Amino acid sequence: MNLSLFIAKRYLISKKSHNAINIITLISIAGVCIGTMAIVIVLSAFNGISALVFGLYNTFDPDIKITPKEGKTFIIDSPAAEKIKKMDGVVYYTEVLQENALLKYDDKQVIATIKGVSGDFVKMTRLDTVTREGEFMLQRDSIDYAVLGYGLARRLNISLIDFMHPLEIYVPKRDSRAVINPEDAFLVRSVEVSGIFSLNDDFDYRYAILPLSLARTLLNRNDELSAIEVGLKPGTDVIKAKKEIQEILNTHLPELRLSYARNLRLSPVVQRGGESLDSLPLTTEQNAKVATEGQPGWVVKTRYEQNEILFKTINSEKWWTFLILAFILVIAIFNVIGSLTMLIIEKKKDIQTLMFLGADKSLIQKIFMREGLMITLTGVFSGLSLGLILCWLQTTFKLVPFSEGFIVDSYPVKVIPMDLALVFGTVLFIGFCAVWYPVRIFTRSNHLPG
């Protein structure tokens, strides 16, 4: 065994002449242990919250979402849509049209977002698995149904067994002029509510899910979409798929402009390959409208990019908390400096004996460096072990429960090995710096014989 390590171990476990040194050493180990344990628990708690939030948004938000760069809607032609559907890794393709509307049920009313979706939506989001009442059904036998978030249903006091009062949806008519009767300015449709889903407050109090055909009728938008949501196979490279979708949309730029022009119904438009907008049979004013509003511009975002601010906020809070706890740990490690300094003073005679036997200052320095690192390592491993045990207990026995009605029944924790490695490295680095400085100062002083 290395001589300096052997002596350092003896100094660590042997009884000192002054009981205060033993107490300070134990306090030093306990301080490092508690600080390390706290960091492990806090980081695991943040990981659990992050995983929970990501899981909630993972249910409602698609892997990739295409939205208009400007305005509320856009048009995509059939060839571009077919190419996206046939991409490698694409399993779900959902067209979405959404807008704010007034929902009325019996004598109650509320402003909400109606979201018209095509067939793949239920398979992609699996919202049927979080349906609390009824069933997630949008169409049956050519009859349209609505599915509401739990918050909306509670505000409207909806009963799924009350067939006397359907849900009424009010949407302002497009290009409506001033009318005497305000009700004439709205398009109204009545639908039955088939189910109520519960995900989180952001969605539960906001969304009413409808069939795409009903949303297009209400909003009078035959070919326009608010978004296209794409679901990918597990393991598919999301960034690569995003770039491929952008390339497909850019390739079909001329066709998409012409699709927009036709949809305006400004005048009969015949698509002529290679012709510019100026050559289309539209007036100057109409051409300007097509050039401005029909300029295809898309924003293609991954799931992370759709909620980038949220996830960045969670991550920044996690690392700021880590830095604060690391600073507290620095203060706790000052106990190691005190313990080491008192040990050096107590072992002054032993040091002189070693020097007379031929030991140089380098060996003396190594002894106390290793002594300090052993104190730090004992605290680190104890803290990591206790932190992992408490995280396991929380996961298994739910020591910190949530109140009833929350999406989960206990505080979520998730241990990430990279976090443990970071904690270990950080504490070891702080401990090394704390030990190195007093030992260097001591070896340069007159405490050692020349």
PDB file of C-alpha atoms in Angstrom, residues 137-354:
ATOM      1  CA  MET A 137     -65.762   9.846 -30.333  1.00  0.00           C
ATOM      2  CA  LEU A 138     -65.944  12.606 -32.948  1.00  0.00           C
ATOM      3  CA  GLN A 139     -68.148  10.983 -35.593  1.00  0.00           C
ATOM      4  CA  ARG A 140     -70.518   8.033 -35.789  1.00  0.00           C
ATOM      5  CA  ASP A 141     -73.010   7.256 -38.557  1.00  0.00           C
ATOM      6  CA  SER A 142     -72.326  10.685 -40.127  1.00  0.00           C
ATOM      7  CA  ILE A 143     -73.256  12.414 -36.858  1.00  0.00           C
ATOM      8  CA  ASP A 144     -70.741  14.872 -35.416  1.00  0.00           C
ATOM      9  CA  TYR A 145     -69.783  14.902 -31.742  1.00  0.00           C
ATOM     10  CA  ALA A 146     -67.559  17.063 -29.550  1.00  0.00           C
ATOM     11  CA  VAL A 147     -65.094  16.056 -26.838  1.00  0.00           C
ATOM     12  CA  LEU A 148     -64.374  18.699 -24.187  1.00  0.00           C
ATOM     13  CA  GLY A 149     -61.629  19.256 -21.680  1.00  0.00           C
ATOM     14  CA  TYR A 150     -62.594  18.616 -18.080  1.00  0.00           C
ATOM     15  CA  GLY A 151     -62.255  22.305 -17.156  1.00  0.00           C
ATOM     16  CA  LEU A 152     -64.612  23.441 -19.928  1.00  0.00           C
ATOM     17  CA  ALA A 153     -67.112  20.726 -19.069  1.00  0.00           C
ATOM     18  CA  ARG A 154     -67.084  21.774 -15.429  1.00  0.00           C
ATOM     19  CA  ARG A 155     -67.578  25.458 -16.278  1.00  0.00           C
ATOM     20  CA  LEU A 156     -70.502  24.608 -18.540  1.00  0.00           C
ATOM     21  CA  ASN A 157     -71.838  22.021 -16.080  1.00  0.00           C
ATOM     22  CA  ILE A 158     -72.205  19.507 -18.897  1.00  0.00           C
ATOM     23  CA  SER A 159     -74.005  16.215 -18.344  1.00  0.00           C
ATOM     24  CA  LEU A 160     -73.392  13.450 -20.886  1.00  0.00           C
ATOM     25  CA  ILE A 161     -76.806  11.918 -20.176  1.00  0.00           C
ATOM     26  CA  ASP A 162     -78.740  15.158 -20.751  1.00  0.00           C
ATOM     27  CA  PHE A 163     -79.932  14.822 -24.346  1.00  0.00           C
ATOM     28  CA  MET A 164     -82.309  17.785 -24.038  1.00  0.00           C
ATOM     29  CA  HIS A 165     -79.529  20.358 -24.088  1.00  0.00           C
ATOM     30  CA  PRO A 166     -76.921  19.988 -26.846  1.00  0.00           C
ATOM     31  CA  LEU A 167     -73.727  22.015 -26.890  1.00  0.00           C
ATOM     32  CA  GLU A 168     -74.124  25.135 -29.038  1.00  0.00           C
ATOM     33  CA  ILE A 169     -71.078  26.569 -30.816  1.00  0.00           C
ATOM     34  CA  TYR A 170     -71.108  30.221 -31.939  1.00  0.00           C
ATOM     35  CA  VAL A 171     -68.545  31.433 -34.484  1.00  0.00           C
ATOM     36  CA  PRO A 172     -68.515  34.907 -36.107  1.00  0.00           C
ATOM     37  CA  LYS A 173     -69.393  34.774 -39.800  1.00  0.00           C
ATOM     38  CA  ARG A 174     -66.582  35.635 -42.197  1.00  0.00           C
ATOM     39  CA  ASP A 175     -66.965  38.975 -43.972  1.00  0.00           C
ATOM     40  CA  SER A 176     -70.175  39.661 -42.052  1.00  0.00           C
ATOM     41  CA  ARG A 177     -71.507  43.195 -42.397  1.00  0.00           C
ATOM     42  CA  ALA A 178     -73.290  45.275 -39.771  1.00  0.00           C
ATOM     43  CA  VAL A 179     -76.540  43.584 -38.810  1.00  0.00           C
ATOM     44  CA  ILE A 180     -79.509  44.684 -36.739  1.00  0.00           C
ATOM     45  CA  ASN A 181     -79.768  41.419 -34.834  1.00  0.00           C
ATOM     46  CA  PRO A 182     -76.386  40.493 -33.296  1.00  0.00           C
ATOM     47  CA  GLU A 183     -77.238  36.795 -33.500  1.00  0.00           C
ATOM     48  CA  ASP A 184     -77.243  37.057 -37.306  1.00  0.00           C
ATOM     49  CA  ALA A 185     -73.512  37.780 -37.176  1.00  0.00           C
ATOM     50  CA  PHE A 186     -72.801  34.279 -35.855  1.00  0.00           C
ATOM     51  CA  LEU A 187     -72.882  30.865 -37.387  1.00  0.00           C
ATOM     52  CA  VAL A 188     -74.330  28.380 -34.882  1.00  0.00           C
ATOM     53  CA  ARG A 189     -74.106  24.609 -34.764  1.00  0.00           C
ATOM     54  CA  SER A 190     -75.387  22.213 -32.116  1.00  0.00           C
ATOM     55  CA  VAL A 191     -73.556  18.992 -31.264  1.00  0.00           C
ATOM     56  CA  GLU A 192     -73.744  16.333 -28.598  1.00  0.00           C
ATOM     57  CA  VAL A 193     -70.801  15.911 -26.234  1.00  0.00           C
ATOM     58  CA  SER A 194     -69.529  12.333 -26.368  1.00  0.00           C
ATOM     59  CA  GLY A 195     -66.715  12.525 -23.830  1.00  0.00           C
ATOM     60  CA  ILE A 196     -64.660  14.579 -21.396  1.00  0.00           C
ATOM     61  CA  PHE A 197     -60.875  14.294 -21.244  1.00  0.00           C
ATOM     62  CA  SER A 198     -58.494  15.412 -18.506  1.00  0.00           C
ATOM     63  CA  LEU A 199     -54.842  16.131 -19.212  1.00  0.00           C
ATOM     64  CA  ASN A 200     -53.819  19.359 -17.469  1.00  0.00           C
ATOM     65  CA  ASP A 201     -55.295  22.795 -16.917  1.00  0.00           C
ATOM     66  CA  ASP A 202     -53.639  24.270 -20.031  1.00  0.00           C
ATOM     67  CA  PHE A 203     -55.690  21.921 -22.203  1.00  0.00           C
ATOM     68  CA  ASP A 204     -58.656  21.066 -19.970  1.00  0.00           C
ATOM     69  CA  TYR A 205     -59.869  24.670 -19.710  1.00  0.00           C
ATOM     70  CA  ARG A 206     -59.141  25.558 -23.320  1.00  0.00           C
ATOM     71  CA  TYR A 207     -59.976  22.939 -25.931  1.00  0.00           C
ATOM     72  CA  ALA A 208     -63.111  21.467 -27.450  1.00  0.00           C
ATOM     73  CA  ILE A 209     -62.208  18.792 -30.014  1.00  0.00           C
ATOM     74  CA  LEU A 210     -64.419  18.553 -33.132  1.00  0.00           C
ATOM     75  CA  PRO A 211     -64.299  16.709 -36.458  1.00  0.00           C
ATOM     76  CA  LEU A 212     -62.408  18.678 -39.115  1.00  0.00           C
ATOM     77  CA  SER A 213     -65.463  18.750 -41.402  1.00  0.00           C
ATOM     78  CA  LEU A 214     -67.588  20.442 -38.727  1.00  0.00           C
ATOM     79  CA  ALA A 215     -64.866  22.997 -37.977  1.00  0.00           C
ATOM     80  CA  ARG A 216     -64.598  23.851 -41.691  1.00  0.00           C
ATOM     81  CA  THR A 217     -68.352  24.345 -41.886  1.00  0.00           C
ATOM     82  CA  LEU A 218     -68.377  26.583 -38.818  1.00  0.00           C
ATOM     83  CA  LEU A 219     -65.407  28.664 -39.943  1.00  0.00           C
ATOM     84  CA  ASN A 220     -66.277  28.633 -43.665  1.00  0.00           C
ATOM     85  CA  ARG A 221     -62.751  27.561 -44.601  1.00  0.00           C
ATOM     86  CA  ASN A 222     -62.943  24.766 -47.129  1.00  0.00           C
ATOM     87  CA  ASP A 223     -59.277  24.036 -47.826  1.00  0.00           C
ATOM     88  CA  GLU A 224     -57.477  26.115 -45.229  1.00  0.00           C
ATOM     89  CA  LEU A 225     -55.731  24.645 -42.210  1.00  0.00           C
ATOM     90  CA  SER A 226     -54.370  26.068 -38.969  1.00  0.00           C
ATOM     91  CA  ALA A 227     -51.761  23.347 -38.634  1.00  0.00           C
ATOM     92  CA  ILE A 228     -50.587  19.952 -39.786  1.00  0.00           C
ATOM     93  CA  GLU A 229     -49.526  17.580 -37.023  1.00  0.00           C
ATOM     94  CA  VAL A 230     -47.170  14.733 -37.841  1.00  0.00           C
ATOM     95  CA  GLY A 231     -46.525  11.680 -35.674  1.00  0.00           C
ATOM     96  CA  LEU A 232     -43.289   9.716 -36.092  1.00  0.00           C
ATOM     97  CA  LYS A 233     -42.208   6.181 -35.317  1.00  0.00           C
ATOM     98  CA  PRO A 234     -40.248   5.805 -32.068  1.00  0.00           C
ATOM     99  CA  GLY A 235     -36.550   6.209 -32.768  1.00  0.00           C
ATOM    100  CA  THR A 236     -37.013   8.367 -35.865  1.00  0.00           C
ATOM    101  CA  ASP A 237     -34.573  11.268 -36.194  1.00  0.00           C
ATOM    102  CA  VAL A 238     -36.897  14.224 -35.538  1.00  0.00           C
ATOM    103  CA  ILE A 239     -34.462  16.880 -36.792  1.00  0.00           C
ATOM    104  CA  LYS A 240     -33.906  14.996 -40.051  1.00  0.00           C
ATOM    105  CA  ALA A 241     -37.667  14.559 -40.530  1.00  0.00           C
ATOM    106  CA  LYS A 242     -38.200  18.277 -39.879  1.00  0.00           C
ATOM    107  CA  LYS A 243     -35.654  19.237 -42.561  1.00  0.00           C
ATOM    108  CA  GLU A 244     -37.219  16.829 -45.048  1.00  0.00           C
ATOM    109  CA  ILE A 245     -40.673  18.352 -44.481  1.00  0.00           C
ATOM    110  CA  GLN A 246     -39.260  21.850 -45.004  1.00  0.00           C
ATOM    111  CA  GLU A 247     -37.698  20.721 -48.292  1.00  0.00           C
ATOM    112  CA  ILE A 248     -41.009  19.238 -49.476  1.00  0.00           C
ATOM    113  CA  LEU A 249     -42.887  22.455 -48.680  1.00  0.00           C
ATOM    114  CA  ASN A 250     -40.281  24.615 -50.416  1.00  0.00           C
ATOM    115  CA  THR A 251     -40.331  22.348 -53.486  1.00  0.00           C
ATOM    116  CA  HIS A 252     -44.098  22.833 -53.868  1.00  0.00           C
ATOM    117  CA  LEU A 253     -44.002  26.620 -53.421  1.00  0.00           C
ATOM    118  CA  PRO A 254     -45.560  27.574 -56.834  1.00  0.00           C
ATOM    119  CA  GLU A 255     -48.395  25.040 -56.505  1.00  0.00           C
ATOM    120  CA  LEU A 256     -49.223  26.251 -53.019  1.00  0.00           C
ATOM    121  CA  ARG A 257     -49.455  29.861 -54.217  1.00  0.00           C
ATOM    122  CA  LEU A 258     -51.896  28.835 -56.932  1.00  0.00           C
ATOM    123  CA  SER A 259     -53.917  26.791 -54.445  1.00  0.00           C
ATOM    124  CA  TYR A 260     -54.315  29.885 -52.324  1.00  0.00           C
ATOM    125  CA  ALA A 261     -55.387  31.959 -55.309  1.00  0.00           C
ATOM    126  CA  ARG A 262     -58.041  29.404 -56.255  1.00  0.00           C
ATOM    127  CA  ASN A 263     -59.317  29.237 -52.697  1.00  0.00           C
ATOM    128  CA  LEU A 264     -59.960  32.992 -52.612  1.00  0.00           C
ATOM    129  CA  ARG A 265     -62.522  32.498 -55.410  1.00  0.00           C
ATOM    130  CA  LEU A 266     -61.542  35.905 -56.730  1.00  0.00           C
ATOM    131  CA  SER A 267     -61.913  34.716 -60.320  1.00  0.00           C
ATOM    132  CA  PRO A 268     -61.459  31.467 -62.254  1.00  0.00           C
ATOM    133  CA  VAL A 269     -57.809  30.508 -62.057  1.00  0.00           C
ATOM    134  CA  VAL A 270     -56.255  27.908 -64.289  1.00  0.00           C
ATOM    135  CA  GLN A 271     -52.921  26.576 -63.081  1.00  0.00           C
ATOM    136  CA  ARG A 272     -50.298  27.125 -65.753  1.00  0.00           C
ATOM    137  CA  GLY A 273     -46.962  25.540 -65.096  1.00  0.00           C
ATOM    138  CA  GLY A 274     -44.105  27.995 -64.891  1.00  0.00           C
ATOM    139  CA  GLU A 275     -46.254  31.149 -64.990  1.00  0.00           C
ATOM    140  CA  SER A 276     -45.839  33.885 -62.397  1.00  0.00           C
ATOM    141  CA  LEU A 277     -48.617  35.395 -60.334  1.00  0.00           C
ATOM    142  CA  ASP A 278     -48.636  38.451 -62.604  1.00  0.00           C
ATOM    143  CA  SER A 279     -49.797  36.278 -65.519  1.00  0.00           C
ATOM    144  CA  LEU A 280     -52.761  34.831 -63.643  1.00  0.00           C
ATOM    145  CA  PRO A 281     -56.174  36.158 -64.733  1.00  0.00           C
ATOM    146  CA  LEU A 282     -56.583  38.331 -61.631  1.00  0.00           C
ATOM    147  CA  THR A 283     -56.844  42.060 -61.214  1.00  0.00           C
ATOM    148  CA  THR A 284     -53.887  44.029 -59.889  1.00  0.00           C
ATOM    149  CA  GLU A 285     -55.550  44.332 -56.498  1.00  0.00           C
ATOM    150  CA  GLN A 286     -56.320  40.614 -56.427  1.00  0.00           C
ATOM    151  CA  ASN A 287     -52.782  39.714 -57.428  1.00  0.00           C
ATOM    152  CA  ALA A 288     -51.468  41.885 -54.590  1.00  0.00           C
ATOM    153  CA  LYS A 289     -53.764  40.059 -52.164  1.00  0.00           C
ATOM    154  CA  VAL A 290     -52.526  36.684 -53.395  1.00  0.00           C
ATOM    155  CA  ALA A 291     -48.911  37.835 -53.294  1.00  0.00           C
ATOM    156  CA  THR A 292     -49.325  39.094 -49.733  1.00  0.00           C
ATOM    157  CA  GLU A 293     -51.689  36.588 -48.144  1.00  0.00           C
ATOM    158  CA  GLY A 294     -50.865  33.696 -50.436  1.00  0.00           C
ATOM    159  CA  GLN A 295     -47.131  33.847 -49.865  1.00  0.00           C
ATOM    160  CA  PRO A 296     -46.550  30.400 -48.390  1.00  0.00           C
ATOM    161  CA  GLY A 297     -44.497  30.617 -45.278  1.00  0.00           C
ATOM    162  CA  TRP A 298     -44.317  27.822 -42.744  1.00  0.00           C
ATOM    163  CA  VAL A 299     -42.972  27.268 -39.318  1.00  0.00           C
ATOM    164  CA  VAL A 300     -41.990  23.640 -38.823  1.00  0.00           C
ATOM    165  CA  LYS A 301     -41.341  22.823 -35.173  1.00  0.00           C
ATOM    166  CA  THR A 302     -40.437  19.730 -33.211  1.00  0.00           C
ATOM    167  CA  ARG A 303     -42.260  18.925 -29.980  1.00  0.00           C
ATOM    168  CA  TYR A 304     -39.484  20.513 -27.925  1.00  0.00           C
ATOM    169  CA  GLU A 305     -39.569  23.685 -30.057  1.00  0.00           C
ATOM    170  CA  GLN A 306     -43.351  23.968 -29.646  1.00  0.00           C
ATOM    171  CA  ASN A 307     -42.851  24.387 -25.881  1.00  0.00           C
ATOM    172  CA  GLU A 308     -39.298  25.706 -25.955  1.00  0.00           C
ATOM    173  CA  ILE A 309     -39.815  28.463 -23.387  1.00  0.00           C
ATOM    174  CA  LEU A 310     -41.445  26.073 -20.913  1.00  0.00           C
ATOM    175  CA  PHE A 311     -38.704  23.451 -21.103  1.00  0.00           C
ATOM    176  CA  LYS A 312     -35.921  26.045 -21.077  1.00  0.00           C
ATOM    177  CA  THR A 313     -37.472  27.594 -17.966  1.00  0.00           C
ATOM    178  CA  ILE A 314     -37.602  24.228 -16.189  1.00  0.00           C
ATOM    179  CA  ASN A 315     -33.992  23.457 -17.146  1.00  0.00           C
ATOM    180  CA  SER A 316     -32.736  26.895 -16.127  1.00  0.00           C
ATOM    181  CA  GLU A 317     -34.492  26.593 -12.751  1.00  0.00           C
ATOM    182  CA  LYS A 318     -32.878  23.190 -12.271  1.00  0.00           C
ATOM    183  CA  TRP A 319     -29.348  24.428 -12.940  1.00  0.00           C
ATOM    184  CA  TRP A 320     -29.753  27.651 -10.960  1.00  0.00           C
ATOM    185  CA  THR A 321     -30.903  25.544  -8.018  1.00  0.00           C
ATOM    186  CA  PHE A 322     -27.909  23.275  -8.542  1.00  0.00           C
ATOM    187  CA  LEU A 323     -25.550  26.266  -8.441  1.00  0.00           C
ATOM    188  CA  ILE A 324     -27.149  27.603  -5.241  1.00  0.00           C
ATOM    189  CA  LEU A 325     -26.851  24.221  -3.531  1.00  0.00           C
ATOM    190  CA  ALA A 326     -23.271  23.885  -4.774  1.00  0.00           C
ATOM    191  CA  PHE A 327     -22.495  27.259  -3.185  1.00  0.00           C
ATOM    192  CA  ILE A 328     -24.008  26.052   0.096  1.00  0.00           C
ATOM    193  CA  LEU A 329     -21.847  22.954  -0.232  1.00  0.00           C
ATOM    194  CA  VAL A 330     -18.769  25.169  -0.570  1.00  0.00           C
ATOM    195  CA  ILE A 331     -19.634  26.687   2.816  1.00  0.00           C
ATOM    196  CA  ALA A 332     -20.140  23.212   4.300  1.00  0.00           C
ATOM    197  CA  ILE A 333     -16.738  22.099   3.036  1.00  0.00           C
ATOM    198  CA  PHE A 334     -15.067  24.832   5.104  1.00  0.00           C
ATOM    199  CA  ASN A 335     -15.498  22.324   7.929  1.00  0.00           C
ATOM    200  CA  VAL A 336     -13.071  20.068   6.060  1.00  0.00           C
ATOM    201  CA  ILE A 337     -10.514  22.889   6.058  1.00  0.00           C
ATOM    202  CA  GLY A 338     -10.967  23.359   9.808  1.00  0.00           C
ATOM    203  CA  SER A 339     -10.698  19.642  10.488  1.00  0.00           C
ATOM    204  CA  LEU A 340      -7.589  19.313   8.340  1.00  0.00           C
ATOM    205  CA  THR A 341      -5.897  22.345   9.892  1.00  0.00           C
ATOM    206  CA  MET A 342      -6.491  21.071  13.427  1.00  0.00           C
ATOM    207  CA  LEU A 343      -5.206  17.625  12.428  1.00  0.00           C
ATOM    208  CA  ILE A 344      -2.024  19.124  10.978  1.00  0.00           C
ATOM    209  CA  ILE A 345      -1.406  21.051  14.201  1.00  0.00           C
ATOM    210  CA  GLU A 346      -2.013  17.937  16.323  1.00  0.00           C
ATOM    211  CA  LYS A 347       0.267  15.755  14.173  1.00  0.00           C
ATOM    212  CA  LYS A 348       3.137  18.237  14.134  1.00  0.00           C
ATOM    213  CA  LYS A 349       5.389  15.898  16.123  1.00  0.00           C
ATOM    214  CA  ASP A 350       4.566  12.974  13.800  1.00  0.00           C
ATOM    215  CA  ILE A 351       5.439  15.153  10.824  1.00  0.00           C
ATOM    216  CA  GLN A 352       8.784  16.088  12.347  1.00  0.00           C
ATOM    217  CA  THR A 353       9.515  12.414  13.045  1.00  0.00           C
ATOM    218  CA  LEU A 354       8.747  11.523   9.422  1.00  0.00           C
TER     219      LEU A 354
END
